[in-house]
Amino acid sequence: MSADATMREIKAVDSENQKNLLSDVWRLNQLRKHLSSEDHPYHKFSTGNWETLEVQPKAKGLDTRHELIKFYNEHYSSNLMHLVVYSKESVDKIQGLVENKFQDIRNTDRNRFRFPGQPCTSEHLQILVRAVPIKQGHKLRIGWPITPSIHHYKEAPGRYISHLIGHESEGSLFYILKTLGWATSLAAGEGDWTLDYSFFEVTVDLTDSGHEHMQDVVGLLFKYINLLQQSGASKWIFDELSAVCEVTFHNQDKVPPIDYVVTVATYMETYPPQDWLVGKSLPSNFSPEIIQMTLNELSPKTVRIFWESKQFEGKTDMVEPWYGTAYSIEKINESIIQDWILSAAEENLHLPTPNVFIPTDLSLKDAQEAKFPVLLRKSSYSTLWYRPDTMFSTPKAFVKIYFNCPHASSSPESEVLTDIFTRLLLDYLNEYAYYAQVAGLDYGINHTESGFEVHRDDFLMNVKLQLLALIAKQPAFHQLRTVEQLGYITALLRRNDFGIHGVQFIIQSSVKGPKYIDLRVESFLQMFESKLYEMTSDQFKNNVNALIDMKLEKHKNLKEESGFYWREISDGTLKFDRREAEVAALRQLTQQELIDFFNENIKAGAPRKKTLSVRVYGSLHAPELKEETSESAEPHIVHIDDIFSFRRSQPLYGSFKGGFVQMKL
């Protein structure tokens, strides 16, 4: 916790906050927190920025680093921690490692933080908040403070209620709103929960017509809640939920070990030991009383309505201090909401019917092992590929169908029409398919670029690029983000544009303009060039072996495996042994060949280097944009002033395979 490291982290936190300032998710979340009791921790600004971590402490005569160390000394105690270690080693060896690495963490017997009481007083309930978002569109968020469902995780009242309010089948709230032309999406669930307080929220994306009928939308929501309250909890609905959760939990895909240990450590904070591996995944105790208790908390007496629309610009009188969200508040009493309920359309709202898609037979069929997909059938209009799952042994299947429509993306008009068609098809299927989705049968319809030209894969060229990106990734992050503090979002990624491979730097900065960032990227490449030459033979081999290990890593689940083979089929390459071929190419690669590739294609001034620099100037850097556009063109740089004219002036380029893919290392 050196002074230098503390200052770098303050700047990183401020940079992260800067990127959130124009995010409606962050803005409206903070507005909800702002409209709560100032005495409650929920009210506070939760992410921090330069003002809270540097300016305000200095004004109070405080040193942030000193306060950080003080906080560490007061609260960093082993009795507040839980450790999960995931390893193939024996239990005895793991225990030895744990004792060696962690036994020196002191136990100061500290008490856990608690935030007693609900954060919203009567002043913050029964309110209608009109807020101005950044994005176009209208949104309605209706929320209530409730008893945290975590105290009744076996009974799962929040899950039960969100399942019904968020249902999308015929007779559901969303179905009615969509039929009336008032909503395009609806979500319901519990959020912002702790052991001491929680909120249940319903979020509706409104159409223009829905915005005009906001009161009717709220009225229909309360009508549906009244229906649930009067109907009481149904055991068959709970049993369906329990059955789906049971199937989902026992047939879940493997997750990366780092994610798994984080999840289990979190569960250890909340659940008793017998549920450390399960958490709230398996609701099993049907309790009509507990479900009814939570349903009764969704009352007009405690409601908080947040209504977002650009149409409120210039009609608000308050500003949230941290994000600058403009808003106004109106108190609404129970009688007003009752009027909305009475005036809402008399629609046929009803509970969902039993779900016929919930599986009852999960037995597996015997299948002969096949290393790669096999072509079962080929005709003049279709091909059928198949590969049985003999590795993961789960009752799952992945089916992908590609319709080759040559004119799907042949013009801007056809691109839009194809997009509209796929959206209409999804919308048409939703009422019926929603039951299947609830049961775990997910599906999706996407339109893709059509047509490709199959070419010979140059595996050696590809692995050179992959290895360079792997070697440069951490130094780029360290230099451009940690040392130079250019921006919180700083990344080096590989990319594939229709078969044309390359690397890209993505940097979002609030401290420097795009031109300066461009120069720093080129400067980094010059610095990285020297690192390549200084790399020892052992370091080179270690990097090659690291990439080989990544390529030979087994697929974690059936979805990942089927996705790999599907890309080969849909791209037309059919190179099912791609990973093995790339590993063979890596084993032949020499350090000098990698350096030659860098010198020819990537380094500053490389003869075959082609660079596209997309510079986006925010309001902070508007003066720089004006100054740079008036300057004479930089050497070897072509300015694109009119993207449409530039595109029309270029020859068409063959699509080698696939679409744009942004790949993570």
XYZ file of C-alpha atoms in Angstrom:
665
model
C 0.000 0.000 0.000
C 2.664 2.489 -0.999
C 1.699 6.098 -1.616
C 2.356 5.624 -5.334
C 0.221 2.475 -5.547
C -2.584 4.180 -3.615
C -2.589 7.151 -5.972
C -2.602 4.879 -9.035
C -5.596 3.025 -7.630
C -7.447 6.268 -6.873
C -6.938 7.293 -10.500
C -8.083 3.858 -11.689
C -11.249 4.092 -9.560
C -11.923 7.580 -10.920
C -11.383 6.364 -14.485
C -13.813 3.495 -13.901
C -16.365 5.941 -12.536
C -15.882 8.216 -15.557
C -16.877 5.408 -17.918
C -20.091 4.895 -15.928
C -21.251 8.518 -16.000
C -23.249 8.033 -19.206
C -24.616 4.605 -18.288
C -28.328 4.672 -17.450
C -27.925 1.504 -15.374
C -25.452 3.224 -13.041
C -27.273 6.561 -13.090
C -30.683 5.172 -12.181
C -29.263 2.766 -9.614
C -27.627 5.685 -7.810
C -30.839 7.718 -8.065
C -32.732 4.934 -6.280
C -30.030 4.905 -3.589
C -30.076 8.700 -3.368
C -33.809 8.631 -2.629
C -33.386 6.758 0.639
C -32.501 7.653 4.212
C -29.248 9.615 4.472
C -28.496 7.759 7.711
C -28.463 4.368 5.978
C -25.367 2.977 4.178
C -27.551 2.137 1.147
C -27.824 5.878 0.472
C -24.094 6.334 -0.078
C -22.187 6.726 -3.346
C -20.802 3.226 -3.699
C -18.047 3.370 -6.326
C -15.923 6.397 -5.433
C -14.174 8.975 -7.613
C -11.427 11.606 -7.481
C -13.661 13.921 -5.462
C -14.424 11.392 -2.711
C -11.004 9.736 -2.558
C -8.671 12.716 -3.010
C -10.336 16.158 -2.914
C -12.725 15.724 0.028
C -10.255 13.871 2.300
C -7.618 16.576 1.728
C -10.164 19.288 2.531
C -10.786 17.517 5.859
C -7.074 17.144 6.566
C -7.162 13.394 5.935
C -4.645 11.263 4.067
C -6.373 8.590 1.970
C -3.498 6.129 2.284
C -3.470 6.552 6.067
C -7.242 5.948 6.188
C -6.828 2.881 3.964
C -4.231 1.369 6.292
C -6.389 2.262 9.288
C -9.355 0.477 7.706
C -7.143 -2.536 6.983
C -5.919 -2.714 10.578
C -9.450 -2.434 11.965
C -11.274 -4.876 9.711
C -8.819 -7.293 8.063
C -9.330 -10.267 10.351
C -9.275 -14.002 9.650
C -12.501 -14.618 11.588
C -14.350 -12.629 8.898
C -12.877 -14.651 6.019
C -13.711 -17.867 4.208
C -11.198 -19.724 2.059
C -11.938 -22.181 -0.755
C -9.102 -24.067 -2.479
C -9.806 -26.046 -5.657
C -7.000 -28.441 -6.615
C -6.170 -31.904 -7.928
C -3.668 -32.339 -5.086
C -4.339 -34.512 -2.039
C -6.165 -33.062 0.952
C -2.997 -33.325 3.055
C -0.957 -31.363 0.523
C -3.677 -28.729 0.163
C -3.836 -28.366 3.942
C -0.084 -27.865 4.078
C -0.224 -25.198 1.376
C -3.066 -23.400 3.125
C -1.318 -23.403 6.492
C 1.914 -22.176 4.916
C 0.282 -19.337 2.969
C -2.507 -18.193 5.275
C -1.673 -19.014 8.891
C -0.073 -15.598 9.458
C -3.317 -13.711 8.791
C -4.189 -12.386 12.213
C -7.471 -12.898 13.998
C -8.587 -9.698 15.723
C -12.034 -11.147 16.461
C -13.943 -8.452 14.600
C -17.720 -8.367 14.265
C -19.284 -8.531 10.837
C -20.779 -5.348 9.392
C -24.560 -5.204 9.609
C -26.925 -2.652 8.091
C -30.028 -2.925 10.273
C -33.381 -1.680 9.104
C -34.861 -0.774 5.740
C -33.149 2.129 3.933
C -36.456 3.731 2.914
C -38.572 5.705 5.368
C -42.140 6.875 4.664
C -40.629 9.894 2.906
C -39.163 7.601 0.253
C -42.227 5.399 -0.271
C -45.336 6.077 -2.353
C -43.302 8.205 -4.765
C -43.415 8.695 -8.526
C -40.007 9.788 -9.819
C -39.685 11.179 -13.336
C -36.080 10.899 -14.520
C -34.256 11.877 -17.701
C -32.094 9.031 -19.090
C -29.181 9.281 -21.512
C -30.635 6.867 -24.059
C -33.818 7.260 -26.039
C -36.812 5.186 -25.003
C -39.130 4.880 -22.033
C -38.710 2.641 -19.009
C -40.772 1.986 -15.905
C -39.284 0.539 -12.709
C -41.750 -0.309 -9.941
C -40.175 -1.425 -6.670
C -40.975 -2.289 -3.062
C -38.815 -2.892 0.017
C -39.403 -6.486 1.138
C -38.209 -9.003 3.702
C -35.017 -10.544 2.253
C -35.848 -13.911 0.688
C -32.419 -15.150 1.727
C -33.904 -15.843 5.163
C -36.317 -18.267 3.475
C -34.133 -19.608 0.668
C -35.641 -23.106 0.876
C -39.132 -21.607 0.481
C -37.953 -19.176 -2.257
C -40.773 -16.590 -2.084
C -38.907 -14.128 -4.316
C -38.232 -16.774 -6.973
C -41.871 -17.920 -6.908
C -43.255 -14.392 -7.314
C -40.752 -13.288 -9.964
C -41.545 -16.445 -11.950
C -45.222 -15.478 -12.126
C -44.952 -11.703 -12.567
C -42.186 -12.159 -15.151
C -43.988 -14.921 -17.073
C -44.549 -14.301 -20.792
C -47.150 -16.899 -21.781
C -50.758 -16.209 -22.786
C -52.638 -14.486 -19.951
C -49.498 -13.126 -18.304
C -48.950 -9.459 -17.513
C -46.332 -9.105 -20.258
C -48.548 -10.885 -22.793
C -51.357 -8.401 -22.116
C -49.041 -5.364 -22.240
C -47.496 -6.589 -25.498
C -50.920 -7.286 -27.020
C -51.980 -3.739 -26.157
C -48.801 -2.436 -27.799
C -47.506 -0.928 -24.558
C -44.362 -2.940 -23.727
C -41.447 -4.641 -25.462
C -39.968 -6.409 -22.434
C -40.677 -7.082 -18.768
C -38.465 -8.436 -16.002
C -39.207 -9.077 -12.338
C -37.070 -10.129 -9.414
C -35.371 -9.395 -6.140
C -32.299 -7.165 -6.103
C -30.033 -5.041 -3.907
C -30.478 -7.624 -1.161
C -28.551 -8.087 2.051
C -29.384 -10.007 5.215
C -31.117 -6.885 6.532
C -33.008 -5.391 3.589
C -34.047 -6.136 0.041
C -36.112 -4.788 -2.854
C -38.446 -6.460 -5.321
C -38.559 -4.693 -8.679
C -40.535 -4.957 -11.906
C -38.935 -3.308 -14.945
C -40.929 -2.604 -18.110
C -39.558 -1.259 -21.386
C -42.391 0.898 -22.709
C -43.361 1.752 -26.258
C -44.387 5.319 -27.095
C -47.992 4.219 -26.583
C -47.079 2.522 -23.302
C -45.470 5.750 -22.136
C -48.780 7.519 -22.751
C -50.570 4.790 -20.754
C -48.142 4.595 -17.818
C -50.957 4.697 -15.266
C -52.725 1.805 -17.006
C -49.497 -0.226 -17.030
C -49.089 0.286 -13.271
C -52.776 -0.461 -12.777
C -52.497 -3.771 -14.669
C -49.423 -4.722 -12.642
C -51.301 -4.212 -9.385
C -54.282 -6.105 -10.802
C -52.003 -9.064 -11.445
C -50.484 -8.767 -7.965
C -54.021 -8.692 -6.514
C -54.783 -11.843 -8.521
C -51.767 -13.595 -6.988
C -52.667 -12.401 -3.491
C -56.256 -13.608 -3.804
C -55.351 -16.911 -5.479
C -52.817 -17.796 -2.819
C -49.671 -19.807 -3.389
C -50.157 -22.905 -5.578
C -48.251 -26.061 -4.726
C -48.159 -27.283 -8.326
C -46.415 -24.063 -9.415
C -43.869 -24.395 -6.612
C -43.325 -28.064 -7.497
C -42.650 -27.094 -11.128
C -40.122 -24.493 -10.027
C -38.489 -26.995 -7.699
C -38.303 -29.620 -10.466
C -36.698 -27.192 -12.928
C -34.177 -26.088 -10.293
C -33.384 -29.729 -9.516
C -32.724 -30.577 -13.170
C -30.717 -27.391 -13.713
C -28.527 -27.857 -10.639
C -27.707 -31.533 -11.142
C -26.970 -31.086 -14.849
C -25.185 -27.752 -14.759
C -22.121 -27.225 -16.907
C -18.698 -27.035 -15.361
C -17.577 -23.494 -14.705
C -14.006 -22.156 -14.586
C -12.446 -23.092 -11.215
C -11.822 -19.456 -10.288
C -15.535 -18.691 -10.686
C -16.510 -21.788 -8.724
C -14.335 -21.012 -5.697
C -15.582 -17.420 -5.604
C -19.180 -18.678 -5.612
C -18.593 -21.200 -2.826
C -16.687 -18.682 -0.684
C -19.615 -16.293 -1.080
C -22.087 -19.029 -0.114
C -20.053 -19.710 3.037
C -20.762 -16.133 4.121
C -24.508 -16.636 3.874
C -25.636 -20.256 4.186
C -25.200 -23.033 6.783
C -22.454 -25.619 6.074
C -24.828 -28.203 4.597
C -25.707 -25.750 1.809
C -22.275 -24.303 1.043
C -22.174 -26.064 -2.338
C -25.841 -25.504 -3.144
C -26.785 -22.058 -1.881
C -30.343 -21.181 -2.844
C -30.313 -23.348 -5.976
C -32.718 -26.014 -4.664
C -35.974 -24.632 -3.212
C -37.708 -27.548 -1.523
C -40.079 -26.333 1.218
C -43.483 -25.179 0.015
C -44.747 -22.545 2.457
C -47.908 -20.687 1.374
C -47.591 -18.426 4.420
C -44.098 -17.168 3.546
C -44.992 -16.632 -0.117
C -48.153 -14.788 0.929
C -46.140 -12.629 3.339
C -43.889 -11.427 0.510
C -46.836 -10.980 -1.866
C -48.546 -8.755 0.703
C -45.417 -6.578 0.834
C -45.997 -5.624 -2.820
C -48.450 -2.976 -1.724
C -49.478 0.494 -2.940
C -48.499 1.679 0.551
C -44.789 1.008 -0.013
C -44.355 1.346 -3.774
C -41.575 3.344 -5.451
C -42.123 4.137 -9.148
C -39.270 5.363 -11.344
C -40.408 6.548 -14.777
C -37.630 7.292 -17.286
C -38.049 9.188 -20.541
C -36.302 11.819 -22.634
C -39.681 13.566 -22.780
C -39.080 14.787 -19.216
C -36.147 16.978 -20.303
C -36.721 20.531 -19.118
C -39.587 19.432 -16.860
C -37.605 18.380 -13.782
C -36.462 20.415 -10.789
C -33.824 18.268 -9.037
C -30.410 16.764 -9.864
C -28.783 13.665 -8.362
C -25.324 14.841 -7.188
C -22.998 12.028 -8.332
C -24.173 11.354 -11.883
C -26.114 14.531 -12.576
C -29.389 12.767 -13.393
C -32.244 15.248 -13.713
C -35.416 14.167 -11.903
C -38.556 15.272 -10.094
C -40.594 13.626 -7.325
C -44.326 13.407 -6.839
C -45.947 11.807 -3.811
C -48.722 9.376 -4.722
C -51.062 7.969 -2.098
C -52.904 4.676 -2.065
C -56.136 6.166 -3.436
C -54.351 7.392 -6.582
C -53.029 3.911 -7.304
C -56.472 2.427 -6.619
C -57.852 4.801 -9.261
C -55.213 3.542 -11.712
C -56.200 -0.043 -10.922
C -59.897 0.677 -11.472
C -59.302 2.560 -14.718
C -56.969 -0.095 -16.177
C -58.408 -2.194 -18.973
C -60.337 -5.308 -18.008
C -58.041 -7.927 -19.484
C -58.017 -11.688 -19.065
C -55.088 -11.913 -16.676
C -54.571 -15.433 -15.345
C -51.922 -17.791 -14.000
C -49.833 -19.899 -16.397
C -50.957 -23.410 -17.254
C -48.903 -26.499 -16.309
C -45.600 -26.691 -18.171
C -45.482 -29.743 -20.456
C -41.807 -29.150 -21.287
C -40.421 -29.992 -17.847
C -38.428 -33.211 -18.399
C -39.212 -36.378 -16.484
C -36.947 -38.888 -18.279
C -33.287 -37.875 -18.175
C -31.805 -41.265 -19.060
C -28.936 -41.188 -21.561
C -28.823 -43.105 -24.836
C -25.843 -45.254 -25.736
C -23.728 -43.898 -28.578
C -20.542 -44.857 -30.369
C -17.677 -42.495 -29.708
C -16.826 -40.175 -32.589
C -13.822 -37.857 -32.452
C -15.235 -35.343 -34.937
C -18.673 -34.533 -36.406
C -19.691 -36.820 -39.260
C -21.711 -35.909 -42.336
C -24.952 -37.891 -42.069
C -26.718 -36.506 -45.116
C -26.002 -34.170 -48.000
C -28.384 -33.027 -50.707
C -28.624 -30.180 -53.192
C -30.192 -27.974 -50.522
C -28.903 -29.172 -47.153
C -26.181 -30.906 -45.185
C -26.615 -32.624 -41.828
C -23.726 -33.019 -39.411
C -23.849 -35.039 -36.198
C -21.594 -35.824 -33.271
C -22.785 -37.755 -30.211
C -21.736 -36.575 -26.766
C -19.609 -39.261 -25.170
C -17.576 -36.972 -22.924
C -19.877 -34.946 -20.682
C -22.735 -37.446 -20.219
C -25.419 -34.861 -19.558
C -29.027 -34.975 -20.816
C -28.419 -32.072 -23.180
C -28.270 -31.494 -26.906
C -27.323 -28.544 -29.073
C -29.008 -28.099 -32.441
C -27.924 -25.348 -34.816
C -29.530 -24.643 -38.189
C -28.040 -22.213 -40.690
C -30.237 -20.925 -43.519
C -28.102 -19.675 -46.392
C -29.905 -16.589 -47.717
C -27.609 -14.890 -50.271
C -29.513 -11.611 -50.185
C -29.880 -11.395 -46.390
C -27.168 -8.746 -46.136
C -26.668 -7.658 -49.728
C -27.722 -4.068 -49.029
C -28.582 -1.830 -46.072
C -32.271 -2.366 -46.828
C -31.996 -6.163 -46.888
C -29.913 -6.074 -43.689
C -32.683 -4.146 -41.912
C -35.443 -6.352 -43.334
C -33.631 -9.525 -42.265
C -33.193 -8.112 -38.783
C -36.887 -7.185 -38.588
C -37.878 -10.649 -39.820
C -35.833 -12.442 -37.141
C -37.263 -10.181 -34.438
C -40.825 -10.803 -35.651
C -40.218 -14.544 -35.711
C -38.891 -14.507 -32.152
C -41.844 -12.415 -31.028
C -44.311 -14.760 -32.744
C -42.798 -17.834 -31.081
C -42.426 -16.294 -27.627
C -45.871 -17.065 -26.198
C -45.437 -20.806 -26.845
C -41.659 -21.109 -26.483
C -41.507 -19.312 -23.129
C -42.659 -22.487 -21.359
C -39.758 -24.343 -23.004
C -37.314 -21.664 -21.879
C -38.562 -21.941 -18.290
C -37.889 -25.689 -18.491
C -34.321 -25.093 -19.705
C -34.815 -25.436 -23.472
C -33.157 -22.268 -24.694
C -33.246 -21.174 -28.304
C -32.212 -18.175 -30.335
C -32.594 -16.854 -33.869
C -29.885 -14.635 -35.284
C -29.161 -13.347 -38.739
C -25.604 -13.662 -39.987
C -23.565 -12.584 -42.956
C -24.153 -14.977 -45.836
C -21.634 -16.402 -48.261
C -17.941 -17.146 -47.905
C -14.915 -18.265 -49.845
C -13.039 -21.253 -48.499
C -9.274 -20.785 -48.493
C -6.254 -22.676 -47.260
C -5.606 -22.097 -43.578
C -2.135 -20.764 -42.867
C -1.777 -22.206 -39.377
C 1.790 -20.984 -38.931
C 0.773 -17.397 -39.708
C -2.195 -17.619 -37.340
C -0.229 -18.993 -34.395
C 2.448 -16.320 -34.811
C -0.236 -13.678 -34.318
C -1.800 -15.558 -31.414
C 1.554 -15.951 -29.676
C 2.450 -12.291 -30.159
C -0.892 -11.216 -28.716
C -0.412 -13.531 -25.739
C 3.097 -12.215 -25.031
C 2.099 -8.553 -25.470
C -1.183 -8.640 -23.551
C 0.146 -8.214 -20.008
C 2.929 -5.708 -20.876
C 0.396 -3.591 -22.799
C -1.997 -3.548 -19.854
C 0.798 -2.765 -17.408
C 2.346 0.040 -19.452
C -0.754 1.753 -20.854
C -3.127 1.312 -17.914
C -1.064 0.815 -14.756
C 1.966 3.008 -15.505
C 0.599 5.647 -17.890
C -2.946 5.586 -16.417
C -4.509 6.208 -19.831
C -7.870 4.722 -18.892
C -9.696 2.048 -16.925
C -10.719 0.264 -20.132
C -7.417 -0.775 -21.695
C -7.117 -4.019 -23.630
C -5.164 -5.781 -26.342
C -7.276 -8.311 -28.247
C -7.054 -10.495 -31.311
C -9.721 -10.010 -33.935
C -11.019 -11.780 -37.012
C -12.781 -9.770 -39.710
C -14.233 -12.295 -42.149
C -11.067 -14.368 -42.065
C -8.615 -11.464 -41.874
C -6.756 -11.711 -38.574
C -5.214 -8.881 -36.608
C -4.680 -7.322 -33.193
C -6.406 -4.297 -31.747
C -5.866 -1.919 -28.854
C -8.997 -0.609 -27.146
C -8.488 2.337 -24.794
C -11.164 4.576 -23.311
C -9.652 7.601 -21.618
C -10.911 10.648 -19.779
C -7.415 12.101 -19.314
C -5.924 12.035 -22.819
C -7.269 12.528 -26.329
C -7.296 9.898 -29.117
C -4.295 11.315 -30.992
C -2.116 11.137 -27.887
C -3.311 7.577 -27.201
C -2.395 6.594 -30.773
C 1.125 7.883 -30.183
C 1.413 5.980 -26.899
C 0.346 2.734 -28.579
C 3.071 3.183 -31.199
C 5.513 4.002 -28.410
C 4.524 0.806 -26.621
C 5.172 -1.212 -29.785
C 8.669 0.272 -29.951
C 9.260 -0.691 -26.322
C 7.802 -4.150 -26.901
C 10.154 -4.672 -29.852
C 13.128 -4.474 -27.518
C 11.451 -6.944 -25.141
C 11.088 -9.426 -27.998
C 14.799 -9.222 -28.749
C 15.691 -9.480 -25.049
C 13.467 -12.527 -24.493
C 15.514 -15.569 -23.528
C 15.090 -18.940 -25.179
C 13.476 -20.314 -22.017
C 11.003 -17.402 -21.865
C 10.058 -18.002 -25.494
C 9.513 -21.715 -24.857
C 7.413 -20.941 -21.770
C 5.142 -18.664 -23.805
C 4.817 -21.247 -26.581
C 3.982 -23.954 -24.040
C 1.424 -21.678 -22.349
C -0.383 -21.184 -25.674
C -0.180 -24.914 -26.424
C -1.701 -25.686 -23.018
C -4.530 -23.243 -23.725
C -5.229 -24.907 -27.068
C -5.113 -28.439 -25.687
C -7.339 -27.598 -22.734
C -10.392 -29.817 -22.887
C -13.766 -28.276 -23.601
C -15.479 -27.580 -20.290
C -19.000 -28.445 -21.393
C -21.125 -29.552 -24.323
C -22.039 -25.988 -25.267
C -18.385 -24.990 -25.615
C -17.554 -28.113 -27.620
C -20.531 -27.808 -29.971
C -19.728 -24.125 -30.494
C -16.191 -25.020 -31.613
C -17.382 -27.538 -34.187
C -20.237 -25.312 -35.335
C -17.838 -22.489 -36.192
C -15.952 -24.862 -38.483
C -19.187 -25.953 -40.158
C -20.779 -22.508 -40.489
C -17.504 -20.946 -41.704
C -17.122 -23.705 -44.277
C -13.592 -24.594 -43.147
C -14.429 -28.021 -41.645
C -11.042 -28.118 -39.936
C -12.229 -30.135 -36.939
C -8.635 -30.837 -35.878
C -7.757 -27.139 -35.927
C -6.376 -27.130 -32.397
C -4.056 -30.063 -33.080
C -2.885 -28.474 -36.356
C -2.162 -25.170 -34.623
C -0.267 -26.945 -31.844
C 1.864 -28.700 -34.477
C 2.589 -25.316 -36.088
C 3.515 -23.834 -32.706
C 5.984 -26.622 -32.024
C 7.762 -25.786 -35.287
C 7.860 -22.042 -34.601
C 11.208 -20.448 -33.799
C 11.876 -17.267 -31.876
C 13.456 -15.641 -34.925
C 10.365 -16.410 -37.016
C 8.222 -14.654 -34.410
C 10.508 -11.602 -34.435
C 10.486 -11.536 -38.245
C 6.679 -11.670 -38.222
C 6.522 -8.753 -35.785
C 9.021 -6.711 -37.814
C 7.139 -7.309 -41.043
C 3.555 -6.826 -39.860
C 3.216 -5.046 -36.520
C 6.128 -2.898 -35.386
C 6.177 0.848 -36.016
C 6.936 1.354 -39.704
C 6.549 -2.345 -40.590
C 6.408 -2.752 -44.407
C 3.199 -4.845 -44.422
C 1.518 -3.085 -41.516
C -2.025 -1.825 -42.100
C -3.571 0.247 -39.317
C -7.094 1.555 -38.846
C -7.371 4.130 -36.068
C -10.917 4.920 -34.958
C -10.760 8.090 -32.863
C -13.868 9.009 -30.894
C -13.723 12.421 -29.211
C -15.887 12.994 -26.155
C -16.889 16.430 -24.915
C -13.728 16.610 -22.771
C -11.574 16.450 -25.893
C -13.732 18.466 -28.299
C -11.131 21.305 -28.506
C -8.491 18.764 -29.555
C -10.759 17.492 -32.325
C -11.185 20.997 -33.708
C -7.444 21.623 -33.527
C -6.478 18.317 -35.134
C -8.940 18.577 -38.026
C -7.418 21.936 -38.963
C -3.876 20.552 -38.928
C -2.184 19.172 -42.021
C -2.407 15.410 -42.383
C 0.129 13.337 -40.495
C 2.649 11.503 -42.712
C 1.479 8.109 -44.019
C -2.029 8.710 -42.620
C -5.204 8.935 -44.696
C -7.998 10.872 -42.988
C -11.489 9.522 -43.657
C -13.800 12.517 -43.538
C -16.821 10.803 -45.097
C -17.099 7.133 -44.178
C -19.771 6.416 -46.802
C -17.800 7.957 -49.678
C -14.633 6.198 -48.537
C -16.405 2.845 -48.416
C -17.871 3.292 -51.886
C -14.434 4.152 -53.276
C -12.954 0.827 -52.149
C -13.154 -2.497 -54.016
C -15.226 -5.275 -52.467
C -13.197 -7.684 -50.392
C -13.836 -11.421 -50.370
C -15.325 -12.786 -47.159
C -12.984 -15.640 -46.314
C -15.057 -17.122 -43.539
C -17.362 -16.250 -40.677
C -18.243 -12.842 -39.351
C -16.515 -10.370 -37.108
C -15.310 -12.197 -34.042
C -13.672 -10.493 -31.076
C -11.626 -13.197 -29.413
C -10.378 -13.284 -25.864
C -6.995 -14.737 -25.133
